[in-house]
């Protein structure tokens, strides 16, 4: 018996004595990466098919700006123009002062959005975190303003604006959306968000010597990103697309917003310029899409968190 045979025999005896055998480790099963990829691809295809009814009108609107009028009203409708033309697009900025109206809507929407976020955040924080008499009753009264149609209050607002000499100015389009019934939804979203914040955050702020305003500015407001995005998108969208209020308060084309300016595209015979109007309408959706694409995640989170705690 050689030395190597003796070692093997000794190893076998030790294994038999202990009664345990060491098995070789099994190779790890290969992960099947094909199935998740197929599932994800099928999900994307399904979502694309389901989104077609919502995306198709916007795509059709963009291509319709390059169609002649007879193709716009063709039956059945076509997506791509059979005869491309720039006659309608070239007159967007010449028939009416569309660039000025576009800037009017932009700066009004930006001011209304920024100030509304501050006002709604302050009111929402007060209703959520500050104990004061008749708090629940006042909040219920505030929510009840949503049941009043805007057409009911437009007459007293019109008289108030006329007495102040603010007709044909942008002040009613800025002040009314900020402090009017349109701001109630923003207050509700901020209140629900601030109710979900733990009390320990405020206690830690008080230990650091912060007052009520300091807690709001340095703790509560920086954490309210989802609520800010939700209120900001809704206020920007409603303010940029205003039509009824500009129709009541504005008189000159230079003061018009895009919602009212789109109705002014008519030729020398008074007939609507459909291709030009459609092209201008396509340009009005650009700011809304940009704002929503940058804040869509926070927007969805803010709406979802608004119902966590009542």
PDB file of C-alpha atoms in Angstrom:
ATOM      1  CA  UNK A   1       0.000   0.000   0.000  1.00  0.00           C
ATOM      2  CA  UNK A   2       1.359   3.315  -0.993  1.00  0.00           C
ATOM      3  CA  UNK A   3       1.226   6.445   1.061  1.00  0.00           C
ATOM      4  CA  UNK A   4      -1.516   7.984  -1.085  1.00  0.00           C
ATOM      5  CA  UNK A   5      -3.677   4.868  -0.720  1.00  0.00           C
ATOM      6  CA  UNK A   6      -3.269   5.069   3.037  1.00  0.00           C
ATOM      7  CA  UNK A   7      -4.485   8.653   3.067  1.00  0.00           C
ATOM      8  CA  UNK A   8      -7.570   7.770   1.015  1.00  0.00           C
ATOM      9  CA  UNK A   9      -8.339   4.806   3.308  1.00  0.00           C
ATOM     10  CA  UNK A  10      -7.994   7.001   6.390  1.00  0.00           C
ATOM     11  CA  UNK A  11     -10.320   9.620   4.931  1.00  0.00           C
ATOM     12  CA  UNK A  12     -12.949   6.988   4.174  1.00  0.00           C
ATOM     13  CA  UNK A  13     -12.729   5.638   7.751  1.00  0.00           C
ATOM     14  CA  UNK A  14     -13.171   9.124   9.211  1.00  0.00           C
ATOM     15  CA  UNK A  15     -16.249   9.730   7.056  1.00  0.00           C
ATOM     16  CA  UNK A  16     -17.714   6.372   8.054  1.00  0.00           C
ATOM     17  CA  UNK A  17     -17.076   7.133  11.717  1.00  0.00           C
ATOM     18  CA  UNK A  18     -18.817  10.499  11.651  1.00  0.00           C
ATOM     19  CA  UNK A  19     -21.675   9.288   9.461  1.00  0.00           C
ATOM     20  CA  UNK A  20     -21.635  12.452   7.342  1.00  0.00           C
ATOM     21  CA  UNK A  21     -20.722  12.859   3.748  1.00  0.00           C
ATOM     22  CA  UNK A  22     -19.809  16.091   2.101  1.00  0.00           C
ATOM     23  CA  UNK A  23     -21.648  16.696  -1.123  1.00  0.00           C
ATOM     24  CA  UNK A  24     -20.295  18.872  -3.824  1.00  0.00           C
ATOM     25  CA  UNK A  25     -22.144  22.183  -4.081  1.00  0.00           C
ATOM     26  CA  UNK A  26     -24.751  22.216  -6.780  1.00  0.00           C
ATOM     27  CA  UNK A  27     -24.373  24.812  -9.468  1.00  0.00           C
ATOM     28  CA  UNK A  28     -26.724  27.770  -9.109  1.00  0.00           C
ATOM     29  CA  UNK A  29     -29.659  27.588 -11.487  1.00  0.00           C
ATOM     30  CA  UNK A  30     -29.402  29.924 -14.395  1.00  0.00           C
ATOM     31  CA  UNK A  31     -31.708  32.867 -14.195  1.00  0.00           C
ATOM     32  CA  UNK A  32     -34.166  33.028 -16.941  1.00  0.00           C
ATOM     33  CA  UNK A  33     -33.761  36.564 -18.200  1.00  0.00           C
ATOM     34  CA  UNK A  34     -35.890  36.035 -21.257  1.00  0.00           C
ATOM     35  CA  UNK A  35     -39.269  35.879 -19.477  1.00  0.00           C
ATOM     36  CA  UNK A  36     -39.034  39.275 -17.671  1.00  0.00           C
ATOM     37  CA  UNK A  37     -38.019  40.942 -20.923  1.00  0.00           C
ATOM     38  CA  UNK A  38     -40.978  39.438 -22.764  1.00  0.00           C
ATOM     39  CA  UNK A  39     -43.390  40.408 -19.985  1.00  0.00           C
ATOM     40  CA  UNK A  40     -42.094  43.972 -19.958  1.00  0.00           C
ATOM     41  CA  UNK A  41     -42.289  44.221 -23.751  1.00  0.00           C
ATOM     42  CA  UNK A  42     -45.865  42.886 -23.722  1.00  0.00           C
ATOM     43  CA  UNK A  43     -46.782  45.399 -21.012  1.00  0.00           C
ATOM     44  CA  UNK A  44     -45.361  48.287 -23.033  1.00  0.00           C
ATOM     45  CA  UNK A  45     -47.262  47.163 -26.121  1.00  0.00           C
ATOM     46  CA  UNK A  46     -50.493  46.930 -24.117  1.00  0.00           C
ATOM     47  CA  UNK A  47     -49.979  50.402 -22.623  1.00  0.00           C
ATOM     48  CA  UNK A  48     -49.221  51.839 -26.068  1.00  0.00           C
ATOM     49  CA  UNK A  49     -52.443  50.365 -27.460  1.00  0.00           C
ATOM     50  CA  UNK A  50     -54.503  51.639 -24.517  1.00  0.00           C
ATOM     51  CA  UNK A  51     -53.020  55.151 -24.798  1.00  0.00           C
ATOM     52  CA  UNK A  52     -53.813  55.450 -28.511  1.00  0.00           C
ATOM     53  CA  UNK A  53     -57.289  57.021 -28.024  1.00  0.00           C
ATOM     54  CA  UNK A  54     -55.717  59.716 -25.840  1.00  0.00           C
ATOM     55  CA  UNK A  55     -52.609  60.443 -27.924  1.00  0.00           C
ATOM     56  CA  UNK A  56     -54.118  60.205 -31.401  1.00  0.00           C
ATOM     57  CA  UNK A  57     -56.115  63.499 -31.258  1.00  0.00           C
ATOM     58  CA  UNK A  58     -53.000  65.447 -30.284  1.00  0.00           C
ATOM     59  CA  UNK A  59     -50.929  63.869 -33.048  1.00  0.00           C
ATOM     60  CA  UNK A  60     -53.727  64.508 -35.550  1.00  0.00           C
ATOM     61  CA  UNK A  61     -53.875  68.159 -34.458  1.00  0.00           C
ATOM     62  CA  UNK A  62     -50.160  68.644 -35.122  1.00  0.00           C
ATOM     63  CA  UNK A  63     -50.356  67.182 -38.637  1.00  0.00           C
ATOM     64  CA  UNK A  64     -53.655  68.958 -39.382  1.00  0.00           C
ATOM     65  CA  UNK A  65     -51.839  72.288 -39.185  1.00  0.00           C
ATOM     66  CA  UNK A  66     -50.046  71.306 -42.413  1.00  0.00           C
ATOM     67  CA  UNK A  67     -53.204  70.219 -44.255  1.00  0.00           C
ATOM     68  CA  UNK A  68     -55.445  72.211 -46.574  1.00  0.00           C
ATOM     69  CA  UNK A  69     -58.966  72.803 -45.342  1.00  0.00           C
ATOM     70  CA  UNK A  70     -60.538  70.106 -47.523  1.00  0.00           C
ATOM     71  CA  UNK A  71     -58.300  67.439 -45.949  1.00  0.00           C
ATOM     72  CA  UNK A  72     -59.108  68.593 -42.414  1.00  0.00           C
ATOM     73  CA  UNK A  73     -62.781  67.779 -42.952  1.00  0.00           C
ATOM     74  CA  UNK A  74     -62.172  64.683 -45.096  1.00  0.00           C
ATOM     75  CA  UNK A  75     -64.231  61.575 -44.336  1.00  0.00           C
ATOM     76  CA  UNK A  76     -62.764  59.211 -43.286  1.00  0.00           C
ATOM     77  CA  UNK A  77     -60.113  61.352 -41.569  1.00  0.00           C
ATOM     78  CA  UNK A  78     -56.446  60.802 -42.337  1.00  0.00           C
ATOM     79  CA  UNK A  79     -53.491  61.251 -40.026  1.00  0.00           C
ATOM     80  CA  UNK A  80     -50.792  62.414 -42.436  1.00  0.00           C
ATOM     81  CA  UNK A  81     -51.408  65.164 -44.993  1.00  0.00           C
ATOM     82  CA  UNK A  82     -51.661  64.071 -48.605  1.00  0.00           C
ATOM     83  CA  UNK A  83     -50.699  67.582 -49.663  1.00  0.00           C
ATOM     84  CA  UNK A  84     -48.322  69.380 -47.297  1.00  0.00           C
ATOM     85  CA  UNK A  85     -48.796  73.132 -47.024  1.00  0.00           C
ATOM     86  CA  UNK A  86     -47.437  75.915 -44.813  1.00  0.00           C
ATOM     87  CA  UNK A  87     -50.173  78.419 -45.589  1.00  0.00           C
ATOM     88  CA  UNK A  88     -51.887  77.962 -42.247  1.00  0.00           C
ATOM     89  CA  UNK A  89     -48.752  77.818 -40.090  1.00  0.00           C
ATOM     90  CA  UNK A  90     -47.209  80.891 -41.710  1.00  0.00           C
ATOM     91  CA  UNK A  91     -50.144  83.080 -40.624  1.00  0.00           C
ATOM     92  CA  UNK A  92     -50.170  82.152 -36.923  1.00  0.00           C
ATOM     93  CA  UNK A  93     -48.240  85.263 -35.851  1.00  0.00           C
ATOM     94  CA  UNK A  94     -49.507  87.670 -38.540  1.00  0.00           C
ATOM     95  CA  UNK A  95     -53.309  87.521 -38.371  1.00  0.00           C
ATOM     96  CA  UNK A  96     -53.410  88.244 -34.622  1.00  0.00           C
ATOM     97  CA  UNK A  97     -50.661  89.283 -32.152  1.00  0.00           C
ATOM     98  CA  UNK A  98     -50.295  85.675 -31.066  1.00  0.00           C
ATOM     99  CA  UNK A  99     -46.751  86.106 -29.673  1.00  0.00           C
ATOM    100  CA  UNK A 100     -47.959  88.877 -27.342  1.00  0.00           C
ATOM    101  CA  UNK A 101     -50.965  86.812 -26.282  1.00  0.00           C
ATOM    102  CA  UNK A 102     -48.716  83.814 -25.692  1.00  0.00           C
ATOM    103  CA  UNK A 103     -46.460  85.835 -23.408  1.00  0.00           C
ATOM    104  CA  UNK A 104     -49.509  87.236 -21.599  1.00  0.00           C
ATOM    105  CA  UNK A 105     -50.722  83.745 -20.768  1.00  0.00           C
ATOM    106  CA  UNK A 106     -47.255  82.597 -19.728  1.00  0.00           C
ATOM    107  CA  UNK A 107     -46.516  85.368 -17.276  1.00  0.00           C
ATOM    108  CA  UNK A 108     -50.042  85.303 -15.825  1.00  0.00           C
ATOM    109  CA  UNK A 109     -49.818  81.533 -15.341  1.00  0.00           C
ATOM    110  CA  UNK A 110     -46.391  81.763 -13.702  1.00  0.00           C
ATOM    111  CA  UNK A 111     -47.473  84.494 -11.263  1.00  0.00           C
ATOM    112  CA  UNK A 112     -50.748  82.762 -10.385  1.00  0.00           C
ATOM    113  CA  UNK A 113     -48.992  79.428  -9.865  1.00  0.00           C
ATOM    114  CA  UNK A 114     -46.211  80.804  -7.662  1.00  0.00           C
ATOM    115  CA  UNK A 115     -48.450  82.947  -5.443  1.00  0.00           C
ATOM    116  CA  UNK A 116     -51.149  80.265  -5.225  1.00  0.00           C
ATOM    117  CA  UNK A 117     -48.624  77.724  -3.964  1.00  0.00           C
ATOM    118  CA  UNK A 118     -47.602  80.086  -1.152  1.00  0.00           C
ATOM    119  CA  UNK A 119     -51.177  81.006  -0.215  1.00  0.00           C
ATOM    120  CA  UNK A 120     -52.489  77.443  -0.384  1.00  0.00           C
ATOM    121  CA  UNK A 121     -49.508  76.086   1.561  1.00  0.00           C
ATOM    122  CA  UNK A 122     -49.981  78.625   4.354  1.00  0.00           C
ATOM    123  CA  UNK A 123     -53.704  77.967   4.582  1.00  0.00           C
ATOM    124  CA  UNK A 124     -53.269  74.196   4.377  1.00  0.00           C
ATOM    125  CA  UNK A 125     -50.629  74.236   7.112  1.00  0.00           C
ATOM    126  CA  UNK A 126     -52.850  76.350   9.352  1.00  0.00           C
ATOM    127  CA  UNK A 127     -55.814  73.984   8.976  1.00  0.00           C
ATOM    128  CA  UNK A 128     -53.623  70.921   9.491  1.00  0.00           C
ATOM    129  CA  UNK A 129     -51.191  71.821  12.268  1.00  0.00           C
ATOM    130  CA  UNK A 130     -52.556  74.843  14.168  1.00  0.00           C
ATOM    131  CA  UNK A 131     -55.321  74.453  16.739  1.00  0.00           C
ATOM    132  CA  UNK A 132     -57.694  77.439  16.671  1.00  0.00           C
ATOM    133  CA  UNK A 133     -61.419  77.881  17.394  1.00  0.00           C
ATOM    134  CA  UNK A 134     -63.917  76.739  14.747  1.00  0.00           C
ATOM    135  CA  UNK A 135     -61.159  75.190  12.657  1.00  0.00           C
ATOM    136  CA  UNK A 136     -63.280  72.301  11.365  1.00  0.00           C
ATOM    137  CA  UNK A 137     -66.256  74.534  10.674  1.00  0.00           C
ATOM    138  CA  UNK A 138     -64.195  77.055   8.743  1.00  0.00           C
ATOM    139  CA  UNK A 139     -62.608  74.302   6.683  1.00  0.00           C
ATOM    140  CA  UNK A 140     -66.037  72.849   5.911  1.00  0.00           C
ATOM    141  CA  UNK A 141     -67.209  76.305   4.870  1.00  0.00           C
ATOM    142  CA  UNK A 142     -64.157  76.641   2.648  1.00  0.00           C
ATOM    143  CA  UNK A 143     -64.770  73.278   0.990  1.00  0.00           C
ATOM    144  CA  UNK A 144     -68.397  74.209   0.373  1.00  0.00           C
ATOM    145  CA  UNK A 145     -67.160  76.938  -1.990  1.00  0.00           C
ATOM    146  CA  UNK A 146     -66.466  74.176  -4.512  1.00  0.00           C
ATOM    147  CA  UNK A 147     -70.202  73.701  -4.933  1.00  0.00           C
ATOM    148  CA  UNK A 148     -70.690  77.295  -6.149  1.00  0.00           C
ATOM    149  CA  UNK A 149     -70.284  77.607  -9.942  1.00  0.00           C
ATOM    150  CA  UNK A 150     -67.982  80.341 -11.162  1.00  0.00           C
ATOM    151  CA  UNK A 151     -70.738  81.771 -13.349  1.00  0.00           C
ATOM    152  CA  UNK A 152     -72.718  82.655 -10.201  1.00  0.00           C
ATOM    153  CA  UNK A 153     -69.971  84.849  -8.737  1.00  0.00           C
ATOM    154  CA  UNK A 154     -68.834  86.468 -11.985  1.00  0.00           C
ATOM    155  CA  UNK A 155     -71.418  89.306 -11.810  1.00  0.00           C
ATOM    156  CA  UNK A 156     -70.366  90.692  -8.388  1.00  0.00           C
ATOM    157  CA  UNK A 157     -66.714  90.217  -9.361  1.00  0.00           C
ATOM    158  CA  UNK A 158     -67.340  92.107 -12.609  1.00  0.00           C
ATOM    159  CA  UNK A 159     -68.934  95.010 -10.751  1.00  0.00           C
ATOM    160  CA  UNK A 160     -66.059  95.067  -8.250  1.00  0.00           C
ATOM    161  CA  UNK A 161     -63.462  95.098 -11.042  1.00  0.00           C
ATOM    162  CA  UNK A 162     -65.326  97.832 -12.942  1.00  0.00           C
ATOM    163  CA  UNK A 163     -65.614 100.045  -9.856  1.00  0.00           C
ATOM    164  CA  UNK A 164     -61.869  99.723  -9.246  1.00  0.00           C
ATOM    165  CA  UNK A 165     -61.098 100.660 -12.848  1.00  0.00           C
ATOM    166  CA  UNK A 166     -59.317  97.392 -13.591  1.00  0.00           C
ATOM    167  CA  UNK A 167     -61.204  96.459 -16.767  1.00  0.00           C
ATOM    168  CA  UNK A 168     -59.024  95.488 -19.739  1.00  0.00           C
ATOM    169  CA  UNK A 169     -56.114  94.725 -17.403  1.00  0.00           C
ATOM    170  CA  UNK A 170     -54.584  91.473 -16.222  1.00  0.00           C
ATOM    171  CA  UNK A 171     -55.184  92.144 -12.528  1.00  0.00           C
ATOM    172  CA  UNK A 172     -58.534  90.280 -12.383  1.00  0.00           C
ATOM    173  CA  UNK A 173     -56.936  87.286 -14.107  1.00  0.00           C
ATOM    174  CA  UNK A 174     -54.259  87.189 -11.394  1.00  0.00           C
ATOM    175  CA  UNK A 175     -56.114  88.083  -8.194  1.00  0.00           C
ATOM    176  CA  UNK A 176     -59.326  86.082  -8.727  1.00  0.00           C
ATOM    177  CA  UNK A 177     -57.658  82.663  -9.350  1.00  0.00           C
ATOM    178  CA  UNK A 178     -55.348  83.163  -6.350  1.00  0.00           C
ATOM    179  CA  UNK A 179     -57.958  84.102  -3.754  1.00  0.00           C
ATOM    180  CA  UNK A 180     -61.096  82.761  -5.427  1.00  0.00           C
ATOM    181  CA  UNK A 181     -62.828  79.382  -5.249  1.00  0.00           C
ATOM    182  CA  UNK A 182     -60.197  77.918  -7.607  1.00  0.00           C
ATOM    183  CA  UNK A 183     -57.725  77.968  -4.707  1.00  0.00           C
ATOM    184  CA  UNK A 184     -59.831  75.682  -2.481  1.00  0.00           C
ATOM    185  CA  UNK A 185     -58.546  72.473  -4.088  1.00  0.00           C
ATOM    186  CA  UNK A 186     -54.968  73.577  -3.465  1.00  0.00           C
ATOM    187  CA  UNK A 187     -55.704  74.271   0.200  1.00  0.00           C
ATOM    188  CA  UNK A 188     -57.264  70.821   0.530  1.00  0.00           C
ATOM    189  CA  UNK A 189     -54.239  69.061  -1.025  1.00  0.00           C
ATOM    190  CA  UNK A 190     -51.763  70.887   1.228  1.00  0.00           C
ATOM    191  CA  UNK A 191     -53.883  70.247   4.317  1.00  0.00           C
ATOM    192  CA  UNK A 192     -54.042  66.524   3.650  1.00  0.00           C
ATOM    193  CA  UNK A 193     -50.304  66.403   3.017  1.00  0.00           C
ATOM    194  CA  UNK A 194     -49.378  68.274   6.196  1.00  0.00           C
ATOM    195  CA  UNK A 195     -51.691  66.013   8.218  1.00  0.00           C
ATOM    196  CA  UNK A 196     -49.544  63.042   7.162  1.00  0.00           C
ATOM    197  CA  UNK A 197     -46.343  64.562   8.583  1.00  0.00           C
ATOM    198  CA  UNK A 198     -45.276  63.081  11.947  1.00  0.00           C
ATOM    199  CA  UNK A 199     -45.517  65.298  15.018  1.00  0.00           C
ATOM    200  CA  UNK A 200     -41.908  64.475  15.930  1.00  0.00           C
ATOM    201  CA  UNK A 201     -40.685  66.788  13.167  1.00  0.00           C
ATOM    202  CA  UNK A 202     -42.361  69.798  14.740  1.00  0.00           C
ATOM    203  CA  UNK A 203     -41.160  68.808  18.194  1.00  0.00           C
ATOM    204  CA  UNK A 204     -37.589  68.596  16.923  1.00  0.00           C
ATOM    205  CA  UNK A 205     -37.972  72.043  15.347  1.00  0.00           C
ATOM    206  CA  UNK A 206     -39.213  73.526  18.616  1.00  0.00           C
ATOM    207  CA  UNK A 207     -36.256  72.029  20.446  1.00  0.00           C
ATOM    208  CA  UNK A 208     -34.000  73.813  17.955  1.00  0.00           C
ATOM    209  CA  UNK A 209     -35.695  77.105  18.780  1.00  0.00           C
ATOM    210  CA  UNK A 210     -37.879  77.439  15.683  1.00  0.00           C
ATOM    211  CA  UNK A 211     -41.167  79.237  15.824  1.00  0.00           C
ATOM    212  CA  UNK A 212     -44.309  78.401  13.882  1.00  0.00           C
ATOM    213  CA  UNK A 213     -43.152  80.262  10.766  1.00  0.00           C
ATOM    214  CA  UNK A 214     -39.689  78.728  11.007  1.00  0.00           C
ATOM    215  CA  UNK A 215     -41.132  75.221  11.239  1.00  0.00           C
ATOM    216  CA  UNK A 216     -43.282  75.904   8.190  1.00  0.00           C
ATOM    217  CA  UNK A 217     -40.481  77.392   6.078  1.00  0.00           C
ATOM    218  CA  UNK A 218     -37.624  75.076   7.117  1.00  0.00           C
ATOM    219  CA  UNK A 219     -39.352  71.761   7.819  1.00  0.00           C
ATOM    220  CA  UNK A 220     -42.901  71.456   6.450  1.00  0.00           C
ATOM    221  CA  UNK A 221     -42.593  73.278   3.122  1.00  0.00           C
ATOM    222  CA  UNK A 222     -39.354  71.581   1.965  1.00  0.00           C
ATOM    223  CA  UNK A 223     -41.021  68.190   2.533  1.00  0.00           C
ATOM    224  CA  UNK A 224     -44.144  69.180   0.571  1.00  0.00           C
ATOM    225  CA  UNK A 225     -42.631  68.628  -2.876  1.00  0.00           C
ATOM    226  CA  UNK A 226     -45.399  66.296  -4.116  1.00  0.00           C
ATOM    227  CA  UNK A 227     -48.129  68.670  -2.957  1.00  0.00           C
ATOM    228  CA  UNK A 228     -46.345  71.638  -4.526  1.00  0.00           C
ATOM    229  CA  UNK A 229     -46.056  69.783  -7.836  1.00  0.00           C
ATOM    230  CA  UNK A 230     -49.729  68.758  -7.799  1.00  0.00           C
ATOM    231  CA  UNK A 231     -51.020  72.237  -7.000  1.00  0.00           C
ATOM    232  CA  UNK A 232     -48.525  73.862  -9.361  1.00  0.00           C
ATOM    233  CA  UNK A 233     -49.533  71.773 -12.367  1.00  0.00           C
ATOM    234  CA  UNK A 234     -53.247  72.253 -11.747  1.00  0.00           C
ATOM    235  CA  UNK A 235     -52.944  76.006 -11.259  1.00  0.00           C
ATOM    236  CA  UNK A 236     -50.646  76.463 -14.259  1.00  0.00           C
ATOM    237  CA  UNK A 237     -52.945  74.421 -16.483  1.00  0.00           C
ATOM    238  CA  UNK A 238     -56.132  76.221 -15.428  1.00  0.00           C
ATOM    239  CA  UNK A 239     -54.553  79.674 -15.562  1.00  0.00           C
ATOM    240  CA  UNK A 240     -52.820  79.196 -18.917  1.00  0.00           C
ATOM    241  CA  UNK A 241     -56.027  77.901 -20.541  1.00  0.00           C
ATOM    242  CA  UNK A 242     -58.399  80.506 -19.094  1.00  0.00           C
ATOM    243  CA  UNK A 243     -61.139  81.567 -21.486  1.00  0.00           C
ATOM    244  CA  UNK A 244     -64.225  82.670 -19.562  1.00  0.00           C
ATOM    245  CA  UNK A 245     -62.512  85.282 -17.354  1.00  0.00           C
ATOM    246  CA  UNK A 246     -60.519  86.926 -20.198  1.00  0.00           C
ATOM    247  CA  UNK A 247     -63.732  87.051 -22.241  1.00  0.00           C
ATOM    248  CA  UNK A 248     -65.385  89.061 -19.440  1.00  0.00           C
ATOM    249  CA  UNK A 249     -62.580  91.400 -18.399  1.00  0.00           C
ATOM    250  CA  UNK A 250     -60.474  92.005 -21.542  1.00  0.00           C
ATOM    251  CA  UNK A 251     -61.265  94.154 -24.567  1.00  0.00           C
ATOM    252  CA  UNK A 252     -58.122  94.741 -26.679  1.00  0.00           C
ATOM    253  CA  UNK A 253     -56.281  92.045 -28.627  1.00  0.00           C
ATOM    254  CA  UNK A 254     -52.926  93.041 -27.136  1.00  0.00           C
ATOM    255  CA  UNK A 255     -54.245  92.124 -23.698  1.00  0.00           C
ATOM    256  CA  UNK A 256     -55.835  88.820 -24.777  1.00  0.00           C
ATOM    257  CA  UNK A 257     -54.580  85.460 -23.561  1.00  0.00           C
ATOM    258  CA  UNK A 258     -54.145  82.476 -25.868  1.00  0.00           C
ATOM    259  CA  UNK A 259     -57.501  80.974 -24.914  1.00  0.00           C
ATOM    260  CA  UNK A 260     -59.298  84.056 -26.157  1.00  0.00           C
ATOM    261  CA  UNK A 261     -56.857  84.795 -28.969  1.00  0.00           C
ATOM    262  CA  UNK A 262     -57.510  81.441 -30.650  1.00  0.00           C
ATOM    263  CA  UNK A 263     -61.060  82.546 -31.440  1.00  0.00           C
ATOM    264  CA  UNK A 264     -59.818  85.561 -33.464  1.00  0.00           C
ATOM    265  CA  UNK A 265     -58.406  83.661 -36.446  1.00  0.00           C
ATOM    266  CA  UNK A 266     -60.751  84.708 -39.279  1.00  0.00           C
ATOM    267  CA  UNK A 267     -60.140  85.696 -42.859  1.00  0.00           C
ATOM    268  CA  UNK A 268     -61.364  88.829 -44.629  1.00  0.00           C
ATOM    269  CA  UNK A 269     -64.783  87.227 -45.180  1.00  0.00           C
ATOM    270  CA  UNK A 270     -65.215  86.361 -41.492  1.00  0.00           C
ATOM    271  CA  UNK A 271     -64.709  82.652 -42.026  1.00  0.00           C
ATOM    272  CA  UNK A 272     -62.607  80.656 -39.503  1.00  0.00           C
ATOM    273  CA  UNK A 273     -59.017  79.887 -40.548  1.00  0.00           C
ATOM    274  CA  UNK A 274     -59.061  76.266 -39.441  1.00  0.00           C
ATOM    275  CA  UNK A 275     -55.500  75.204 -40.279  1.00  0.00           C
ATOM    276  CA  UNK A 276     -54.032  78.354 -38.697  1.00  0.00           C
ATOM    277  CA  UNK A 277     -56.206  77.950 -35.618  1.00  0.00           C
ATOM    278  CA  UNK A 278     -55.217  74.303 -35.238  1.00  0.00           C
ATOM    279  CA  UNK A 279     -51.520  75.156 -35.563  1.00  0.00           C
ATOM    280  CA  UNK A 280     -51.800  77.853 -32.906  1.00  0.00           C
ATOM    281  CA  UNK A 281     -53.652  75.433 -30.649  1.00  0.00           C
ATOM    282  CA  UNK A 282     -50.823  72.921 -31.038  1.00  0.00           C
ATOM    283  CA  UNK A 283     -48.364  75.553 -29.821  1.00  0.00           C
ATOM    284  CA  UNK A 284     -50.417  76.195 -26.681  1.00  0.00           C
ATOM    285  CA  UNK A 285     -49.929  72.654 -25.369  1.00  0.00           C
ATOM    286  CA  UNK A 286     -46.121  72.963 -25.265  1.00  0.00           C
ATOM    287  CA  UNK A 287     -45.810  74.764 -21.858  1.00  0.00           C
ATOM    288  CA  UNK A 288     -48.296  72.403 -20.222  1.00  0.00           C
ATOM    289  CA  UNK A 289     -46.460  69.323 -21.520  1.00  0.00           C
ATOM    290  CA  UNK A 290     -43.097  70.668 -20.356  1.00  0.00           C
ATOM    291  CA  UNK A 291     -44.373  71.418 -16.846  1.00  0.00           C
ATOM    292  CA  UNK A 292     -46.106  68.059 -16.528  1.00  0.00           C
ATOM    293  CA  UNK A 293     -43.138  66.032 -17.827  1.00  0.00           C
ATOM    294  CA  UNK A 294     -40.816  67.579 -15.256  1.00  0.00           C
ATOM    295  CA  UNK A 295     -43.197  67.141 -12.317  1.00  0.00           C
ATOM    296  CA  UNK A 296     -45.377  64.168 -13.248  1.00  0.00           C
ATOM    297  CA  UNK A 297     -43.986  61.853 -10.550  1.00  0.00           C
ATOM    298  CA  UNK A 298     -44.454  64.417  -7.795  1.00  0.00           C
ATOM    299  CA  UNK A 299     -47.896  65.243  -9.205  1.00  0.00           C
ATOM    300  CA  UNK A 300     -49.115  61.644  -8.930  1.00  0.00           C
ATOM    301  CA  UNK A 301     -47.568  61.245  -5.472  1.00  0.00           C
ATOM    302  CA  UNK A 302     -49.153  64.464  -4.262  1.00  0.00           C
ATOM    303  CA  UNK A 303     -52.615  63.379  -5.392  1.00  0.00           C
ATOM    304  CA  UNK A 304     -52.173  59.935  -3.834  1.00  0.00           C
ATOM    305  CA  UNK A 305     -50.983  61.319  -0.499  1.00  0.00           C
ATOM    306  CA  UNK A 306     -53.807  63.866  -0.317  1.00  0.00           C
ATOM    307  CA  UNK A 307     -56.169  61.115   0.860  1.00  0.00           C
ATOM    308  CA  UNK A 308     -53.941  59.372   3.394  1.00  0.00           C
ATOM    309  CA  UNK A 309     -55.233  61.086   6.489  1.00  0.00           C
ATOM    310  CA  UNK A 310     -58.370  63.121   7.071  1.00  0.00           C
TER     311      UNK A 310
END
